[in-house]
Coordinates of N, CA and C in Angstrom, one line a residue:
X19 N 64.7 194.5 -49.3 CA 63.8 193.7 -50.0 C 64.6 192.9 -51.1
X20 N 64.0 191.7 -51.0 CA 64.8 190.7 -52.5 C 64.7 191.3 -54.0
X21 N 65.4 191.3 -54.8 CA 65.6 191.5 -55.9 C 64.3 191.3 -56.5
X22 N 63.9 189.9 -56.4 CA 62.5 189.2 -57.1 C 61.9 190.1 -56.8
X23 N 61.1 190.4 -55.5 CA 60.4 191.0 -54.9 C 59.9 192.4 -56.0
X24 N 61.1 193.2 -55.6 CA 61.6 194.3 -56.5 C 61.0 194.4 -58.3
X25 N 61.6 193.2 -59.2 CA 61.3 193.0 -60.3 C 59.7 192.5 -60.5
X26 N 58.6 192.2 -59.2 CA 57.5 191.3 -59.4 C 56.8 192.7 -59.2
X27 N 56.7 193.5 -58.1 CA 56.5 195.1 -57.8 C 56.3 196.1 -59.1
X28 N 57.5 196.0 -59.9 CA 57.9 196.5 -60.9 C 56.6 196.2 -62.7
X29 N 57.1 194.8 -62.5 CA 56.0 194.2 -63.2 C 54.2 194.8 -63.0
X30 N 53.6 194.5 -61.9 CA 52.7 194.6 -61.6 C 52.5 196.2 -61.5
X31 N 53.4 196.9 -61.3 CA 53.3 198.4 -61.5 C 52.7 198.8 -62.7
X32 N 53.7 198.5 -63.8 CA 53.4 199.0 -65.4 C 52.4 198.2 -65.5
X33 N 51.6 196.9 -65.3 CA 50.0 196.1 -65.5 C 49.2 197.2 -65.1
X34 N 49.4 197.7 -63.7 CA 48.2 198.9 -63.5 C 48.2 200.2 -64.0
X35 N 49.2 200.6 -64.5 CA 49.3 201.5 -65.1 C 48.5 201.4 -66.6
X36 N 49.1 200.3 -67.6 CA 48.4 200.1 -68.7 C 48.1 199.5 -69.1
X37 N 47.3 198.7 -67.8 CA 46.0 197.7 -68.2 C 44.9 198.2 -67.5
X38 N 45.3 198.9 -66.6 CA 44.0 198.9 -65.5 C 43.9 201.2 -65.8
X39 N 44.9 201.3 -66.2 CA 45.1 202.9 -66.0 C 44.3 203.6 -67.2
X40 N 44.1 205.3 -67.2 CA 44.2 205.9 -67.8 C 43.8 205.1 -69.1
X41 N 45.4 205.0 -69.9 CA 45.2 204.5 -71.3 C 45.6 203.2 -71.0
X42 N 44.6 202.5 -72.1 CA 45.2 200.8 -72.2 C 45.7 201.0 -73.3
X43 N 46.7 200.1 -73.1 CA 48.0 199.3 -74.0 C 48.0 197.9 -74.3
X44 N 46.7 197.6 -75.3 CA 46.9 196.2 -75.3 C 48.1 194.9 -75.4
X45 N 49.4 195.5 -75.6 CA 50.3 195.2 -76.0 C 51.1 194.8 -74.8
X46 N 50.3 195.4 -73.5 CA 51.0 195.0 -72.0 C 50.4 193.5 -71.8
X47 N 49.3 193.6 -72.4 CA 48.6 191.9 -71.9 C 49.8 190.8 -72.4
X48 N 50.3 190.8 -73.6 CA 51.1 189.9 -73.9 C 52.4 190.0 -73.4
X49 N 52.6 191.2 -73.1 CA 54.3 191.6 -72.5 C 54.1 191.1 -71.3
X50 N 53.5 191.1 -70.2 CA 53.4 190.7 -68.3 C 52.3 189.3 -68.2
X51 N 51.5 189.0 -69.3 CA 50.6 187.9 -69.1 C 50.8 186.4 -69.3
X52 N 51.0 185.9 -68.7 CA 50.8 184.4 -68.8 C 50.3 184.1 -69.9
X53 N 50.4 183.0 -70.8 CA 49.6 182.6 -72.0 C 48.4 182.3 -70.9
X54 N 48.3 182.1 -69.6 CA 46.9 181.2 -69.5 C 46.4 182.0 -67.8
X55 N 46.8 183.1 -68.1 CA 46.7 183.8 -66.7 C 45.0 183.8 -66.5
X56 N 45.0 184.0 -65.4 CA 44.1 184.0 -64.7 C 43.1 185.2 -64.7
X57 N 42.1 185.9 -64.6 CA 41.7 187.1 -64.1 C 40.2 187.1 -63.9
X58 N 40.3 187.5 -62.1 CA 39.3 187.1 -61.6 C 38.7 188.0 -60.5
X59 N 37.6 188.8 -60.6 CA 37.0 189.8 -60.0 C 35.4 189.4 -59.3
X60 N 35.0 189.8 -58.5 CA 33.5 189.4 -58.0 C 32.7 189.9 -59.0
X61 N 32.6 190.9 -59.9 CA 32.0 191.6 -60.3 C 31.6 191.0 -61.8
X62 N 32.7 190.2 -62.1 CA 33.0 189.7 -63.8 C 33.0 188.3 -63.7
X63 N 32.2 187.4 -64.9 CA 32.9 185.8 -64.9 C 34.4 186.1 -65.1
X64 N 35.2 184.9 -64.3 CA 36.8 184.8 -64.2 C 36.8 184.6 -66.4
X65 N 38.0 185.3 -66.2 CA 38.4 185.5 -67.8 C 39.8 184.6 -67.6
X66 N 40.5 183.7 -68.6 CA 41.8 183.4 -68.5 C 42.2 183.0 -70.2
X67 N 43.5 183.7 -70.2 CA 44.4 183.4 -70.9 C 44.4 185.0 -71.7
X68 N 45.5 185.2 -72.6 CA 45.6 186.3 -73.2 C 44.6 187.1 -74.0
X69 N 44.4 186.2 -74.9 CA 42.8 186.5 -75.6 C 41.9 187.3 -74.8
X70 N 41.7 186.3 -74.1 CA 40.0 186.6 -72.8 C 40.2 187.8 -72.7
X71 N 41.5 187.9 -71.6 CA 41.8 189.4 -70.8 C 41.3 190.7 -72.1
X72 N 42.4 190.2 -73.0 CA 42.0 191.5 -74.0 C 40.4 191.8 -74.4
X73 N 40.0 190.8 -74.9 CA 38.3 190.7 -74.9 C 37.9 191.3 -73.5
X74 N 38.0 190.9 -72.5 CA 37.2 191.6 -71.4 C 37.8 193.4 -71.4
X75 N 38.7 194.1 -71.4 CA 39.2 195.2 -71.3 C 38.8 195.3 -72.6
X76 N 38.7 195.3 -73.6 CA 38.2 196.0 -75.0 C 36.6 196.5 -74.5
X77 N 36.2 195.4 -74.0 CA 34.5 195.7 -74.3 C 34.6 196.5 -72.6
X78 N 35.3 196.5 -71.6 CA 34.9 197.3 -70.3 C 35.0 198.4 -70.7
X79 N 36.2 198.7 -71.5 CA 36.4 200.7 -72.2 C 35.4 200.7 -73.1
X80 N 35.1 199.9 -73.9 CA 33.7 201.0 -75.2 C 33.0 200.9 -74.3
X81 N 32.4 200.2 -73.3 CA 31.0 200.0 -72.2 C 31.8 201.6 -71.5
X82 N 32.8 202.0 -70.8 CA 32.7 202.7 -70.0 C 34.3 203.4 -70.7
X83 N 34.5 204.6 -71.5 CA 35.0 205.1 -72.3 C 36.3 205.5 -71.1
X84 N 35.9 206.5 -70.3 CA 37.0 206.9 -68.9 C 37.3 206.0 -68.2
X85 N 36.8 204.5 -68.4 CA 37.5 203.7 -66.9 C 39.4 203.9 -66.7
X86 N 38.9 204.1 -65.5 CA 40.4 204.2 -65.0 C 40.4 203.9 -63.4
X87 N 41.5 203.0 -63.5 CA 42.0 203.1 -61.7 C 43.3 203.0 -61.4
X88 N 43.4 203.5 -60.7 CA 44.6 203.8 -59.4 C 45.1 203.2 -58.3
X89 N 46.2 202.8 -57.9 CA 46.6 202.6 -56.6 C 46.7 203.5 -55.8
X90 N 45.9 203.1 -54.7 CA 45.6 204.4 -53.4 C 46.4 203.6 -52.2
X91 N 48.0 203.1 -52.3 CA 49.0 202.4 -51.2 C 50.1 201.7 -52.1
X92 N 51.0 202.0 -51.5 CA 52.4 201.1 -52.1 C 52.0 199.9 -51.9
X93 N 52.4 199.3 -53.3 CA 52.4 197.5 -53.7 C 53.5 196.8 -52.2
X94 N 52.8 195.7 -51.9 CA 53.8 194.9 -51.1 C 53.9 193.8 -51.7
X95 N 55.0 193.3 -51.6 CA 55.7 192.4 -52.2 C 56.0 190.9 -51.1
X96 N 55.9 189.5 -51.3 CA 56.3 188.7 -50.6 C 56.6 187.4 -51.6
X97 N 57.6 186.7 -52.2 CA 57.9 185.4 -52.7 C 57.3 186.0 -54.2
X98 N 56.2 184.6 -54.7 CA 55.9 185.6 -55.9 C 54.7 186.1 -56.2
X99 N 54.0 186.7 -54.6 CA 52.6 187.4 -54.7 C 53.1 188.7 -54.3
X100 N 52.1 189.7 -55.0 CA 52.0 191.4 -54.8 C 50.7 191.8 -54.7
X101 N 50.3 192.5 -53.5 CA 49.3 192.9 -53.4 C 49.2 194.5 -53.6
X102 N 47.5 194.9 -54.3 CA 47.7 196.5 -54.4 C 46.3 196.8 -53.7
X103 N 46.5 198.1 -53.5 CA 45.0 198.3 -53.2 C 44.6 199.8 -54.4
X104 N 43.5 199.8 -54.7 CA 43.1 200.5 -55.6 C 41.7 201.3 -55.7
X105 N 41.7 202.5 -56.5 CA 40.4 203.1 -56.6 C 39.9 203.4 -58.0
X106 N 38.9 203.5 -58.5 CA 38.5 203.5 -59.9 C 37.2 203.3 -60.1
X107 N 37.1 204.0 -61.1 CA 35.6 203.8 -62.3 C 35.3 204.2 -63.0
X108 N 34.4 204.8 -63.6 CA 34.3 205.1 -64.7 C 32.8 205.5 -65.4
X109 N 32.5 206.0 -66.5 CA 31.0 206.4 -66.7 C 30.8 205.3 -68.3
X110 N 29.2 204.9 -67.6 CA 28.7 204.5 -68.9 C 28.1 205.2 -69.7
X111 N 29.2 205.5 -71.0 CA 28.4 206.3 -71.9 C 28.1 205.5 -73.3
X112 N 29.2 204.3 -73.2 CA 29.2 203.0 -74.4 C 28.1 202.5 -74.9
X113 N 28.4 201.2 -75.5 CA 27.7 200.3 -75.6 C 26.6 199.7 -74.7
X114 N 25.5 198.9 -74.8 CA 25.0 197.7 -73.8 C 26.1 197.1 -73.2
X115 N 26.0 196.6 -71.9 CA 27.3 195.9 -71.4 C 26.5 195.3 -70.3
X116 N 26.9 194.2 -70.5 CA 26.5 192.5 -70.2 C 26.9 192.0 -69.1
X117 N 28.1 191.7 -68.8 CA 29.3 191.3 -68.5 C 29.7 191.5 -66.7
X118 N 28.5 192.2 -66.4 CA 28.5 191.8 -64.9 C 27.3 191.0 -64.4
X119 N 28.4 190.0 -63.8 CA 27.4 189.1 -63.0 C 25.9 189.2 -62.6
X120 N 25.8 190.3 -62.1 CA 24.3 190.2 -61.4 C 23.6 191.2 -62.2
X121 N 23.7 191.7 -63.5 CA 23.2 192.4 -64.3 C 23.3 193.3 -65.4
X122 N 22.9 194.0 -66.7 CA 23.4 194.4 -67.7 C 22.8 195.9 -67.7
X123 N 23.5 196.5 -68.5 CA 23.0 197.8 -68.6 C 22.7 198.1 -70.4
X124 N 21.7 198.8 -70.4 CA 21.1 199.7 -71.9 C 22.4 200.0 -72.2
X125 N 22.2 200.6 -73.8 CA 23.4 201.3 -73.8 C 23.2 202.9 -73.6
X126 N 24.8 203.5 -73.2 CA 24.7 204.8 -73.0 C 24.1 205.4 -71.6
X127 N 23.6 204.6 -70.3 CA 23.4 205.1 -69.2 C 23.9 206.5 -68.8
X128 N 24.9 206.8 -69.0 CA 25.3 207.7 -67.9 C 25.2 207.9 -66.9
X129 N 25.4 206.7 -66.6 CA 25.5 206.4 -64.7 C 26.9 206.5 -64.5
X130 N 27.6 206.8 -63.7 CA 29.0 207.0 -63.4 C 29.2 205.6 -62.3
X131 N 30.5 204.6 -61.6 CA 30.9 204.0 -60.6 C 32.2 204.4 -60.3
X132 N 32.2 204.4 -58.9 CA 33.5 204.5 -58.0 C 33.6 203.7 -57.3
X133 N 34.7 202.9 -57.0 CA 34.9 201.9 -55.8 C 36.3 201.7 -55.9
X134 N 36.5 201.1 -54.6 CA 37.9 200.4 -54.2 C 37.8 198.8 -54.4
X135 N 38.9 198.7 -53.9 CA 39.4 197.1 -54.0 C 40.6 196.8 -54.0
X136 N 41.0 195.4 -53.6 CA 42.4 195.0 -53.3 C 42.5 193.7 -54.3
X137 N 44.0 194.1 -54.8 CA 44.3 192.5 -55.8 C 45.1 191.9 -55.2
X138 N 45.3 190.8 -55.7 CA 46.6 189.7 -55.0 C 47.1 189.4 -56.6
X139 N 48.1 189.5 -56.9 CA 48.5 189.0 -58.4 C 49.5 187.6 -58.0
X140 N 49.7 186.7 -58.8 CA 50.9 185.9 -58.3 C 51.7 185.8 -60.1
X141 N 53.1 185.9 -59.7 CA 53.4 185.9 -61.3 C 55.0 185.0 -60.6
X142 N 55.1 184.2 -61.7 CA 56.4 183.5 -62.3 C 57.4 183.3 -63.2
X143 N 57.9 183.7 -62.9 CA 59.5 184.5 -64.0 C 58.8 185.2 -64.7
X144 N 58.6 186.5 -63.6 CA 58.2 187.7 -64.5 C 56.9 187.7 -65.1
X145 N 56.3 186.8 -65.4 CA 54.7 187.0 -65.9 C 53.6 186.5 -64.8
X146 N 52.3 187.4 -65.1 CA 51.7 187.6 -64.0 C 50.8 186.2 -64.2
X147 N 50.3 185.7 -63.6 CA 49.5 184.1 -64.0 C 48.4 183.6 -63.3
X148 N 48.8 184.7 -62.2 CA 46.2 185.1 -61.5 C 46.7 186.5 -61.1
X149 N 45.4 187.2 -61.4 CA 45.3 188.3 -61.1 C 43.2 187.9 -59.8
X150 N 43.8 188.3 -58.8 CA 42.2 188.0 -58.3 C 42.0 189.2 -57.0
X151 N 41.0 189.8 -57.6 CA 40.8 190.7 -56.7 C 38.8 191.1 -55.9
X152 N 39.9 191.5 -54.1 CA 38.5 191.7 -54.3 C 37.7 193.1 -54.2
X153 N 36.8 193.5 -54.9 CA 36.3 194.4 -55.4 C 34.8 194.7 -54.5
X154 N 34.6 196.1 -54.3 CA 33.7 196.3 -53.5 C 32.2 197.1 -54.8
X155 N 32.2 195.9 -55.0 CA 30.9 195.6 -56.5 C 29.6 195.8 -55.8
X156 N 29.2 195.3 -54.4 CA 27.9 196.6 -54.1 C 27.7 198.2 -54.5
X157 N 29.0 198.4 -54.2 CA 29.1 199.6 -54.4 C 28.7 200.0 -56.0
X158 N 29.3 199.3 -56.8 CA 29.9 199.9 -58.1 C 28.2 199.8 -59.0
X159 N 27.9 198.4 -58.6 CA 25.8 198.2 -59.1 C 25.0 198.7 -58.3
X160 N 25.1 199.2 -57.3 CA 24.4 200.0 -56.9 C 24.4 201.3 -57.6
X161 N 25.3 201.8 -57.5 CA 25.9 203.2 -58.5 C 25.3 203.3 -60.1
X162 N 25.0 201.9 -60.6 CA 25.2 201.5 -62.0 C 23.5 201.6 -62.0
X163 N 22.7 201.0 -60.9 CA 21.3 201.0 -61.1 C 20.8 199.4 -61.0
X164 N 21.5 199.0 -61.2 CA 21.9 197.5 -61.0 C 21.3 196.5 -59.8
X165 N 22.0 197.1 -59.1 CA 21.4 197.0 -57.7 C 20.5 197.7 -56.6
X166 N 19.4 197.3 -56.2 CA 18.7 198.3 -55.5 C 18.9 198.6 -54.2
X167 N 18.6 199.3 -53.8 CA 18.7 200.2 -52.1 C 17.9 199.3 -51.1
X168 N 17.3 198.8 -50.7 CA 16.5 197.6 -49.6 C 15.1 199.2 -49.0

């Protein structure tokens, strides 16, 4: 594999680690982010630029205090896109939280979500500049109460 490849892999490794992992590190948004990157989920209005992202991940952890996700497959790498695939969620025990498309929650539910999903990142000398993933968001509002059963 090319060198790039390698270094883009690498990049987008430590983004899921400590943007999307365990603990956030707000400090990675500015380290790996585009001043005007992209980030765009079915589940969320698309967010972009530095600011945004941090605003959106500030308010998804107080809304859901454990969110966390994982990669469940080695990143592939091709020119300057990296694809991952991933598992994650988290419990609402926060705030009210707004911020999904098809509906909001009280504060403090204690509803729990789990779901997968796959991202495509594309980044350019080393910074990431769309992040767009797709996310299997029936699942997660359904879970949430959000969405009902037919």
């Amino acid at each position: 594999m090319a060198k790039k490849e390698d270094d883009n892999k690498a990049v987008v490794g430590k983004w899921f680690t400590e943007f999307w992992g365990e603990k956030y590190n707000p400090a990675v948004v500015d380290d790996l982010a585009a001043p005007a990157m992209l980030l765009k989920y079915s589940l969320h209005e698309p967010r972009k630029g530095r600011e945004d992202i941090k605003d959106f991940m500030t308010d998804f952890r107080a809304a859901f205090p454990d969110l966390k996700f994982w990669g469940t497959a080695d990143l592939i790498a091709e020119g300057d896109y990296v694809v991952g695939q991933w598992e994650g969620g988290g419990t609402h025990m926060g705030p009210a939280f707004g911020d999904f498309l098809a509906g909001s929650l009280p504060a403090a539910t204690g509803r729990k979500m789990r779901f997968t999903g796959t991202t495509v990142l594309r980044l350019e000398n080393g910074k990431i500049v769309e992040e767009i993933g797709l996310d299997d968001g029936v699942t997660a509002l359904t879970q949430l109460g959000i969405l009902k059963v037919a």
